[in-house]
Coordinates of C-alpha atoms and ligand atoms in Angstrom, one line a residue:
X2 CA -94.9 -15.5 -16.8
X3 CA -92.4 -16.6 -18.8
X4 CA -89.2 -14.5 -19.1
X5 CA -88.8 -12.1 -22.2
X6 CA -87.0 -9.3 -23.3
X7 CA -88.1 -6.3 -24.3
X8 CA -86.2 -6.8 -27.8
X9 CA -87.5 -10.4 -28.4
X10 CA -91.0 -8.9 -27.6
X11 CA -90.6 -6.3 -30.2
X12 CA -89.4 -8.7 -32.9
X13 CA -92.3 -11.2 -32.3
X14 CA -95.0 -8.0 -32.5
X15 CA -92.8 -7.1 -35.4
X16 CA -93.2 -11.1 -36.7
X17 CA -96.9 -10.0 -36.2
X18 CA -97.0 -6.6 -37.9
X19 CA -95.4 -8.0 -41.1
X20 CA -98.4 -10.0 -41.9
X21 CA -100.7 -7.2 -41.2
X22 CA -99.7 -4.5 -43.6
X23 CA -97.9 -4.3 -47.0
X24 CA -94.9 -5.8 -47.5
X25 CA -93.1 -2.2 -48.8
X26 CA -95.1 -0.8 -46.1
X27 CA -93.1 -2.6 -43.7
X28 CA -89.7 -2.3 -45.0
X29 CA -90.4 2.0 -45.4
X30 CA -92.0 2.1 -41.3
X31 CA -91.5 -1.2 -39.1
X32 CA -88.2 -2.6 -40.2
X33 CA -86.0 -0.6 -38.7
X34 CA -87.3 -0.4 -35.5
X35 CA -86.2 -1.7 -32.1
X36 CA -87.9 -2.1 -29.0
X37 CA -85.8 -1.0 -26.4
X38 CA -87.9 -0.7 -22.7
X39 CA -91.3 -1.5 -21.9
X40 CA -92.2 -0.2 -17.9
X41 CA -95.4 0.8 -16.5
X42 CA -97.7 0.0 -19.5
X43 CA -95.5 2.1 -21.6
X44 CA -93.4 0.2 -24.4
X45 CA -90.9 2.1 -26.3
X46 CA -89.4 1.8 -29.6
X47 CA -86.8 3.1 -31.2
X48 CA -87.2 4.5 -34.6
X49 CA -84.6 5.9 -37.1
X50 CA -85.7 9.3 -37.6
X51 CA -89.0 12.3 -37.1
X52 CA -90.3 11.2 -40.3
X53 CA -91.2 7.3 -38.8
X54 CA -92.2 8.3 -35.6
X55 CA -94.7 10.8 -36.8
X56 CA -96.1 8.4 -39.4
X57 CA -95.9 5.2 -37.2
X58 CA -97.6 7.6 -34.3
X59 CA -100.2 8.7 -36.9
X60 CA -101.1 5.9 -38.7
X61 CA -100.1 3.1 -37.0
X62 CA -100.3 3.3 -32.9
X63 CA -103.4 1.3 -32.9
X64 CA -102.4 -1.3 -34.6
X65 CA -99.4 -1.6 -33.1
X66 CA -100.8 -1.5 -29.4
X67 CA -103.4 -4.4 -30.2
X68 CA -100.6 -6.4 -31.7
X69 CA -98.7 -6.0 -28.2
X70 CA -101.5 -6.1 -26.1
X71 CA -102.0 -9.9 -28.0
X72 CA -98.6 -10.9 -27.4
X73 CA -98.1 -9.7 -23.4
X74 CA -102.1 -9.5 -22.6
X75 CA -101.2 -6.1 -20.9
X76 CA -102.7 -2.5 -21.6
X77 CA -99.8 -0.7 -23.4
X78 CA -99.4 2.4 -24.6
X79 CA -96.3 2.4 -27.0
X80 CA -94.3 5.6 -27.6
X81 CA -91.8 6.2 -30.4
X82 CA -88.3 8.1 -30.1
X83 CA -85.9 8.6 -32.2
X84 CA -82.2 6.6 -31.9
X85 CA -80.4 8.3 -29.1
X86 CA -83.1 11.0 -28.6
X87 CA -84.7 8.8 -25.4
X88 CA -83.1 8.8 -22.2
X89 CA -84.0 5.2 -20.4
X90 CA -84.7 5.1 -17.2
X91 CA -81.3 4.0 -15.8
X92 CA -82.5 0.2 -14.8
X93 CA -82.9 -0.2 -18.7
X94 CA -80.1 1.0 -19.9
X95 CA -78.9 -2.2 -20.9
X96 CA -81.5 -2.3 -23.3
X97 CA -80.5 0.5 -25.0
X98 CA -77.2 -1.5 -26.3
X99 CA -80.2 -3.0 -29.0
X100 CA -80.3 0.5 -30.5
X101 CA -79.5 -0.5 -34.4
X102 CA -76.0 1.3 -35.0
X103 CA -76.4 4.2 -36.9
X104 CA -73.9 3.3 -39.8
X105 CA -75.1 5.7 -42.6
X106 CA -74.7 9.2 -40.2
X107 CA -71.7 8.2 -38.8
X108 CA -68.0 7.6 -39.4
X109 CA -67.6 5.1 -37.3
X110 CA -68.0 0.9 -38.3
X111 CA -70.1 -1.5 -37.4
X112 CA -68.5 -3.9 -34.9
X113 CA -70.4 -6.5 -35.8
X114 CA -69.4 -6.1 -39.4
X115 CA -66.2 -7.8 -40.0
X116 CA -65.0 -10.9 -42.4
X117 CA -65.3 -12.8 -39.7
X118 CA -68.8 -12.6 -39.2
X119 CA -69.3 -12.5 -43.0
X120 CA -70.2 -15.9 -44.8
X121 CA -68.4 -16.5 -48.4
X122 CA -70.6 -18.2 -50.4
X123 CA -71.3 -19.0 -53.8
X124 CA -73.5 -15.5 -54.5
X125 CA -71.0 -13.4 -53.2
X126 CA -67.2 -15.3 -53.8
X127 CA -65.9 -12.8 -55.7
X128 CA -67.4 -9.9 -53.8
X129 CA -65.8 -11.7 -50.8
X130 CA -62.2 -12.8 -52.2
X131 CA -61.8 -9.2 -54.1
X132 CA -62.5 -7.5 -50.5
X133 CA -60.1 -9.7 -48.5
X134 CA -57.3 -8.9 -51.4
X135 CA -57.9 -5.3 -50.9
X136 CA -57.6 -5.3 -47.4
X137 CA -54.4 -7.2 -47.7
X138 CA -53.0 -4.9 -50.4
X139 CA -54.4 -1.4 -50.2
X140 CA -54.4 0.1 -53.4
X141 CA -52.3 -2.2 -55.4
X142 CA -54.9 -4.7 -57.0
X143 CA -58.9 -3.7 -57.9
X144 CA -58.4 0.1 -57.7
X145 CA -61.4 1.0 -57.3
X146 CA -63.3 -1.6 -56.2
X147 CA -66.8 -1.5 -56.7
X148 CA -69.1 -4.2 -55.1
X149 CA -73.0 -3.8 -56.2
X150 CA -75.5 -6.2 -55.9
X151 CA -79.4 -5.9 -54.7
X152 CA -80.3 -4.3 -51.4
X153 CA -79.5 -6.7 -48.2
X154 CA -77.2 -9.0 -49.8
X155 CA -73.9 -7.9 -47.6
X156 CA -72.7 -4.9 -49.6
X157 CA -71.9 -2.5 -46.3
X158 CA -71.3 -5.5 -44.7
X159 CA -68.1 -6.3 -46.4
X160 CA -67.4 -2.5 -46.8
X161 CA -66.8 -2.6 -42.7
X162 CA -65.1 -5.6 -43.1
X163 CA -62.7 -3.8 -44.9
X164 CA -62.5 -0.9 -42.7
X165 CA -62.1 -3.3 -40.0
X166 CA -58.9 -4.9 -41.2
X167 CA -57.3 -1.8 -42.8
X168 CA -57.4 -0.5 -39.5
X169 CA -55.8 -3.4 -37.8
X170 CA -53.0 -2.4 -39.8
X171 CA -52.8 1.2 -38.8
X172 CA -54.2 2.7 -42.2
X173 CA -56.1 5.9 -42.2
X174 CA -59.0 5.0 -43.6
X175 CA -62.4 7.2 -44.2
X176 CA -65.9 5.0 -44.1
X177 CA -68.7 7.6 -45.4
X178 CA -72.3 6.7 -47.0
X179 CA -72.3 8.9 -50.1
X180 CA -75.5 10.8 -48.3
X181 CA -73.3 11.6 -45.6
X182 CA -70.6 12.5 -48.2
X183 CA -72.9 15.2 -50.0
X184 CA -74.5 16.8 -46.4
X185 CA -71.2 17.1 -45.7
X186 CA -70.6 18.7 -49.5
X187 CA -73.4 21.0 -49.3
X188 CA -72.6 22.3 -45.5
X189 CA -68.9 22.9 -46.5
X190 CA -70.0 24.6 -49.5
X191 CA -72.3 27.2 -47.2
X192 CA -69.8 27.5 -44.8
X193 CA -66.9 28.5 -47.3
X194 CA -64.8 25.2 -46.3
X195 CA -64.6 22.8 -49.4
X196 CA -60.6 22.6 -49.3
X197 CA -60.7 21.5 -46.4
X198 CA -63.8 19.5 -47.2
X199 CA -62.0 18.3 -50.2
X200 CA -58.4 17.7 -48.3
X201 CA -60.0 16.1 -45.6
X202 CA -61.4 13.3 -48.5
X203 CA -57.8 13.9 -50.2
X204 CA -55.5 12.9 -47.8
X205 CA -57.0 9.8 -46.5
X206 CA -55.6 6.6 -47.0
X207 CA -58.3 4.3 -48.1
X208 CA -61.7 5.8 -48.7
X209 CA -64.7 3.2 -48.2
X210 CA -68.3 4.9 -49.8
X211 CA -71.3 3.1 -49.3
X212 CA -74.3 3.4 -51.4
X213 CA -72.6 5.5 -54.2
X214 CA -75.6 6.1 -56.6
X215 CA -77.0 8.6 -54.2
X216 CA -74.4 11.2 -56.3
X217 CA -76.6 10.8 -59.4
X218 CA -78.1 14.1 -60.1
X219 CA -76.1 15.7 -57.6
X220 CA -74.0 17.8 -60.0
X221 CA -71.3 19.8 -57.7
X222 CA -70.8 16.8 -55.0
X223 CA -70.2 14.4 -58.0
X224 CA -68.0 16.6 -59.7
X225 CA -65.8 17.3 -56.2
X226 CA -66.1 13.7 -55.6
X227 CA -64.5 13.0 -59.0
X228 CA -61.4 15.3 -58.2
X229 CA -61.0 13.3 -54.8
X230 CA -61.1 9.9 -57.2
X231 CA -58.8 11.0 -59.0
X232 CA -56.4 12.6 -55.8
X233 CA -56.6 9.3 -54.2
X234 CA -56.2 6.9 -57.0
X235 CA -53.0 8.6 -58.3
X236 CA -51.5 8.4 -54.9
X237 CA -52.3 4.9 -55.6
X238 CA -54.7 4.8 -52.5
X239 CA -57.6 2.2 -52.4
X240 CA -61.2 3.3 -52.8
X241 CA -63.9 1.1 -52.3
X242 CA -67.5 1.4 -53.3
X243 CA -70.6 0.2 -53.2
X244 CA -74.1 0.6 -55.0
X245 CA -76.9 -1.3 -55.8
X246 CA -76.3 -1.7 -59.3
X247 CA -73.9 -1.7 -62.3
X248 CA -71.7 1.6 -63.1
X249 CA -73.1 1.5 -66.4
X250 CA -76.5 1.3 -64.9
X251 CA -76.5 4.6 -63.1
X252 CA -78.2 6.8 -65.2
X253 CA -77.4 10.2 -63.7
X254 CA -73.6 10.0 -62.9
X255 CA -71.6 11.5 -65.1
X256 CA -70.0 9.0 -67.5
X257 CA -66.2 10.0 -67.0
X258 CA -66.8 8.7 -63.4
X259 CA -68.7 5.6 -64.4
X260 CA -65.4 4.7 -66.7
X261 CA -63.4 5.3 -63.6
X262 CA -65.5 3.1 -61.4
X263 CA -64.3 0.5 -64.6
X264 CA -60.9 0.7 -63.8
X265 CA -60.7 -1.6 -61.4
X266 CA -62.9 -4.8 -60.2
X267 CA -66.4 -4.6 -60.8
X268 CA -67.6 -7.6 -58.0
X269 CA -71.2 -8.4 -57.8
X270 CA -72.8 -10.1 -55.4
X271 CA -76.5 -12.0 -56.4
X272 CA -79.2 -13.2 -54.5
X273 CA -78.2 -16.0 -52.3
X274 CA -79.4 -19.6 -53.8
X275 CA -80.6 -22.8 -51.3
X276 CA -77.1 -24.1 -50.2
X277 CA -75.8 -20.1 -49.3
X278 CA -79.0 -19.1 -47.5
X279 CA -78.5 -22.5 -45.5
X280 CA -74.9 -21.5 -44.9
X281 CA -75.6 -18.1 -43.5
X282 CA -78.1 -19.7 -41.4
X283 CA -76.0 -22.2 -39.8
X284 CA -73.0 -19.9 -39.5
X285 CA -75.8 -17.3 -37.3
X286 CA -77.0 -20.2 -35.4
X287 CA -73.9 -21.1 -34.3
X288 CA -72.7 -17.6 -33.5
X289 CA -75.7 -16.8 -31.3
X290 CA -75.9 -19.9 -29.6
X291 CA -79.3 -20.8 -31.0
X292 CA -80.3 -24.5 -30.4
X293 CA -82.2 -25.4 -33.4
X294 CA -81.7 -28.3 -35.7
X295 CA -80.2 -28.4 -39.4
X296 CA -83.3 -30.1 -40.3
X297 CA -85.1 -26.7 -39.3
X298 CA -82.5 -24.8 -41.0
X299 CA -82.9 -26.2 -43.9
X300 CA -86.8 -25.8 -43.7
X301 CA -86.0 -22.0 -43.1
X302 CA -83.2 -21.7 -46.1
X303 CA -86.4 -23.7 -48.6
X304 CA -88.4 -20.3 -48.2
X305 CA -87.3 -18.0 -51.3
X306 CA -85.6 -14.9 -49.7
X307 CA -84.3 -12.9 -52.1
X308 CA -82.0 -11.5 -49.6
X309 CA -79.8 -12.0 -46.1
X310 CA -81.7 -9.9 -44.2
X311 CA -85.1 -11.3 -44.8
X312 CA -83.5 -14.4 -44.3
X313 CA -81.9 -13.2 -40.7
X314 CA -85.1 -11.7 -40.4
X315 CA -87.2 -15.4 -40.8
X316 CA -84.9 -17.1 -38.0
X317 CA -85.5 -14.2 -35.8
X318 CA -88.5 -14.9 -36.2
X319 CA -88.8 -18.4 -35.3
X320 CA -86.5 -18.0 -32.3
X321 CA -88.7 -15.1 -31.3
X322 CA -91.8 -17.5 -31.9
X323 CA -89.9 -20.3 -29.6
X324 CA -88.7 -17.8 -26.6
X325 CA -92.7 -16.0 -26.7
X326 CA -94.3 -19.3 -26.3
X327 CA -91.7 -21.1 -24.3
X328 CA -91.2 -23.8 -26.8
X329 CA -88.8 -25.8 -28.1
X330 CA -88.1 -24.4 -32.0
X331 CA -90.0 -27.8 -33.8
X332 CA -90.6 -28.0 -37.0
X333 CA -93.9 -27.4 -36.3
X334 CA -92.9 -24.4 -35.0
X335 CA -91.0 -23.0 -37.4
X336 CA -93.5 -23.8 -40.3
X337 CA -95.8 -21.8 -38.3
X338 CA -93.7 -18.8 -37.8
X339 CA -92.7 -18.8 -41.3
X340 CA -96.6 -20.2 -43.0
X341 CA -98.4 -16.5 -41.9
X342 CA -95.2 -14.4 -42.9
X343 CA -95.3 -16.4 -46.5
X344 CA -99.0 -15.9 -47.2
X345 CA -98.6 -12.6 -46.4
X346 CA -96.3 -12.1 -48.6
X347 CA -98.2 -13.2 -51.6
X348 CA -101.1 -11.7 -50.6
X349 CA -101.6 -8.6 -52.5
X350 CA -101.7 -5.0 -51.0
X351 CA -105.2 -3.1 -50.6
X352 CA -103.3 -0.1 -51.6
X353 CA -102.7 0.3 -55.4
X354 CA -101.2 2.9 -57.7
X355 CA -104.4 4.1 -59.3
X356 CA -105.8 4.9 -56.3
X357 CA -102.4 6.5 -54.8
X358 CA -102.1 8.9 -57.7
X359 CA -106.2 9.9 -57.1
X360 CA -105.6 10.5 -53.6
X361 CA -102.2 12.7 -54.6
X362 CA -104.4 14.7 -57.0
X363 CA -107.3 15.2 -54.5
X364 CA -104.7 16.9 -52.5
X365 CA -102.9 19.1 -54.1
X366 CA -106.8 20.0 -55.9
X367 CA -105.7 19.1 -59.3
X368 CA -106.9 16.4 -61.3
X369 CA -105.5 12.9 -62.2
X370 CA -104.9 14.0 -65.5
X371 CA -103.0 16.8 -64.7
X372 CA -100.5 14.4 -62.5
X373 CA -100.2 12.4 -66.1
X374 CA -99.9 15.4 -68.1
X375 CA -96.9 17.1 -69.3
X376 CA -97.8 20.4 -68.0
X377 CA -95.0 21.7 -65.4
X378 CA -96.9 23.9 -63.1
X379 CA -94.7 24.2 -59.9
X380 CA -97.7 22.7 -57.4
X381 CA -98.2 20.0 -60.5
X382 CA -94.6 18.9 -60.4
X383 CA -94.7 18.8 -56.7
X384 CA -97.3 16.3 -56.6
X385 CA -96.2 14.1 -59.3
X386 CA -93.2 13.7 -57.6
X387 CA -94.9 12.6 -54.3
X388 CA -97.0 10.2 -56.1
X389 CA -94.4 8.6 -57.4
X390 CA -92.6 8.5 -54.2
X391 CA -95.7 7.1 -52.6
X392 CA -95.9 4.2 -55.3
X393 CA -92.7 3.5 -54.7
X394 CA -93.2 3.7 -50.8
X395 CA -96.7 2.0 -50.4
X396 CA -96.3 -0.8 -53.5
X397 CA -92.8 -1.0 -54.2
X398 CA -93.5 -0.9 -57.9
X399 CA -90.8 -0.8 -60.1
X400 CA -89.9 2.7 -61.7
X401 CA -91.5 1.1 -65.1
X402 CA -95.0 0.4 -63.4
X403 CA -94.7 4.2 -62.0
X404 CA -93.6 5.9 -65.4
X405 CA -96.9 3.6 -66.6
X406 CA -99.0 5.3 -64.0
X407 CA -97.7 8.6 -64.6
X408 CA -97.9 9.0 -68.1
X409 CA -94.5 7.7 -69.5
X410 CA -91.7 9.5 -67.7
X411 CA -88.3 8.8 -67.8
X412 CA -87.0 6.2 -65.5
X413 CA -84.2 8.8 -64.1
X414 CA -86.8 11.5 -63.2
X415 CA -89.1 8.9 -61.5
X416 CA -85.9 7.7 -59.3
X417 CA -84.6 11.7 -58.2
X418 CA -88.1 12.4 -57.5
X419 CA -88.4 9.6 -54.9
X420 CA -85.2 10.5 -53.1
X421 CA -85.8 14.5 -53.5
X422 CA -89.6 13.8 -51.8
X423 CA -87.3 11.6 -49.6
X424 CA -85.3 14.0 -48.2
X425 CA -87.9 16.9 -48.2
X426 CA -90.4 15.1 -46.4
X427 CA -87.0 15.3 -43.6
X428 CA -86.7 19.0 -43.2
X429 CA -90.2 20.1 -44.8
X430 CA -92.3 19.9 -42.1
X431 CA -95.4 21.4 -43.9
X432 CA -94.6 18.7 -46.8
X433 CA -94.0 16.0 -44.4
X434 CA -97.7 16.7 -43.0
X435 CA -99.2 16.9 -46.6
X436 CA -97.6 13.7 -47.5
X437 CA -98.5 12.3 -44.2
X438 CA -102.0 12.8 -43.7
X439 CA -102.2 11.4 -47.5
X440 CA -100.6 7.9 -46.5
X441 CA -103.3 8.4 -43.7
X442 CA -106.0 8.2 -46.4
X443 CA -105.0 5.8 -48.1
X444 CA -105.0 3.6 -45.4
X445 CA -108.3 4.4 -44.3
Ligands
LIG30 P1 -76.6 -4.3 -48.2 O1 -75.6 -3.2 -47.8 O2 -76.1 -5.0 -49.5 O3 -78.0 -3.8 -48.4 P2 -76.0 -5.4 -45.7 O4 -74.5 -5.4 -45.7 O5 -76.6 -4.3 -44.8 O6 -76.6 -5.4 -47.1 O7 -76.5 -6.8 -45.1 C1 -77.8 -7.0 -44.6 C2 -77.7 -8.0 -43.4 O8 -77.3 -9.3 -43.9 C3 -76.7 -7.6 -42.4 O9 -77.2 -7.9 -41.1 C4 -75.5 -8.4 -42.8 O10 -74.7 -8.7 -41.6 C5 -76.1 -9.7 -43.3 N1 -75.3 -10.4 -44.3 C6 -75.4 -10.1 -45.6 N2 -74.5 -11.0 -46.3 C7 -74.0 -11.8 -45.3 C8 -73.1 -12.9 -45.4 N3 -72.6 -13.3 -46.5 N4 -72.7 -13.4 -44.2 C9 -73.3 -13.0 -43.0 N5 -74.2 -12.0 -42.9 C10 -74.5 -11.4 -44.1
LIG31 MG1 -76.0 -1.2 -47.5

């Protein structure tokens, strides 16, 4: 048989998966999962939190166990843990080195993050030269900075860079997801400890936030977080920031912190056209050691990937395609990987929002018109949130379709709805069930 690893397995099955449910479907429950040992019929993978395992266990363990059993022609049964939470057996502890770095909980950077591994091209040259000059002069040019662009186009992968090179030069510098930012917020704030929650943001030297629009709505962290902007920034120290869109954009934050965010360099970075995909690809090739022809390269870069990581995602693909069938990555080859994953991909969905917002009502007991209505019933305004976090989960429809769907709400409410569900469905168990066991339905 021929020789595979566990993780090249898992990304070939995950090849697979893609074209076999919803495109959102697989971003929310597959993409962020890594197979890390596979022993005695059991394979294991790696999932990011409860919230996956549970609905991947639920909805999706059969699935997933035919698409292995295809790919190995052995009788697994696959298991899910969450990062960290698995103890391998010690002869497979080298596999666990594929656990996917958990960047957003913690302080620390990703090593593999750095300029070095980051390609400048024409969608992100400013993004790029405004992060090298920051990193070469903290604090005295672009104060702020604030990089935004669309999701997987390289935004937390410069923010490291930065990190990366500030530290080289002996800077304290603090790297924090602005979700980790406001946990933090709200446990200092039970525990009696925001001075020295706030003088522990105060007194750093450069302060890197990722993902910044996760303050909107969140009145007392955005507030503290506007007194530490303004700490840092008079002692001239850098902050850098990210988000996934424009500070005049983010409906929700207050606007005397959007005009600071204005200050300094607004960078964005945009979707990556033919000749940038094609230089990411050939600057991974060559990095990895991957034998594969510009030719083939190019046939990968032709695809229309609105992002980097799809586009890492489509050579992974084909190499995963070459090492499972011990061939040599052809063209043929790679137009094969790449053929399924694109007619998936404009296939439409079974699941749609009329029948996501039924199967909400039916829940909760209420009817569809109620969900629509403007009535504010506490069960009422419980489920129309979750439908719209469903839609948003299961169709990736944009918050216009949803504010359609649900009788013409305001973007802003539609977006703090999906991330409250989002976080509820974390530390709710009973909610997490309900919201679970509707998903279930739905795929039925
Ligand atoms: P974002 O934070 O904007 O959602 P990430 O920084 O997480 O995106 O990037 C997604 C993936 O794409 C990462 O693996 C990252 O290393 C890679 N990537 C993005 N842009 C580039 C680039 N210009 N050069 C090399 N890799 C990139
Ligand atoms: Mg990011």
């Amino acid at each position: 048989m021929i020789e595979r690893t566990v993780k090249q397995i898992w990304e070939t099955a995950l090849g697979e998966l893609q074209l076999q449910v919803s495109k959102p479907n697989y971003h929310t429950w597959l993409a962020k999962t890594v197979g890390v040992s596979f022993k005695d019929n059991e394979f294991v993978v790696s999932v990011p939190n409860t919230f996956v395992a549970e609905y991947l266990d639920n909805n999706q363990r059969s699935l997933i166990e035919k698409t292995l059993i295809g790919l190995t022609h052995k009788d697994i049964k696959v298991s899910f843990y969450v990062n960290g939470n698995h103890k391998c057996p010690a002869k497979e502890s080298d596999s666990l080195d594929s656990l996917p770095k958990r960047q957003v909980s913690s302080p620390r950077l990703n090593p593999k993050y750095t300029f070095d591994t980051f390609v400048a091209a024409e969608c992100n040259r400013l993004a790029y030269s405004a992060a090298l000059a920051v990193s070469e002069n903290p604090g005295k040019r672009y104060n702020p900075l604030y990089l935004c662009g669309g999701v997987g186009l390289g935004k937390t992968h410069l923010l490291n860079a930065i990190g990366h090179a500030v530290l080289l030069k002996k800077i304290q510098v603090t790297y924090v997801s602005a979700e980790q930012f406001t946990n933090e917020f709200v446990s200092a704030l039970r525990e009696k400890r925001i001075d020295e929650f706030r003088k522990k943001y105060s007194d750093t030297e450069m302060l890197l936030m990722d993902d910044i629009y996760f303050l909107s709505g969140k009145r007392q962290t955005e507030e503290t977080f506007f007194h530490i902007f303004n700490d840092l920034h008079n002692a001239n120290h850098q902050i850098v920031v990210t988000c996934d869109r424009a500070p005049k954009d983010l409906q929700g934050l207050e606007s005397r912190l959007c005009s600071r965010f204005e200050w300094g360099l607004i960078a964005d970075i945009k979707p990556p056209d033919f000749e940038s995909r094609l230089a990411v690809l050939k600057a991974r090739a060559k990095r990895e050691g991957i034998d594969i022809s510009t030719e083939i390269l190019e046939l990968i870069a032709q695809h229309p990937h609105q992002n980097i990581r799809e586009l890492e995602g489509s050579l992974n693909r084909v190499t995963a395609y070459s090492t499972l069938f011990n061939a040599k990555i052809t063209p043929e080859l790679a137009t094969r990987a790449l053929e399924a994953l694109a007619q998936k991909q404009t296939s439409t969905g079974s699941v749609n929002l009329t029948k996501i917002v039924e199967k909400v009502a039916d829940s909760f007991q209420l009817s569809v018109e109620d969900l629509k209505s403007r009535k504010r019933g506490k069960n009422i305004i419980i489920a129309r949130q979750i439908a719209m976090y469903l839609i948003r989960q299961e169709t990736g429809a944009s918050l216009s379709q949803i504010s359609k769907e649900l009788g013409d709400r305001e973007p802003i409410t539609i977006s703090q709805a999906c991330k409250k569900i989002a976080s509820d469905v974390e530390s709710n168990s009973s909610l997490r069930q309900q919201v679970t066991e509707i998903q279930q339905d739905l795929h039925n």
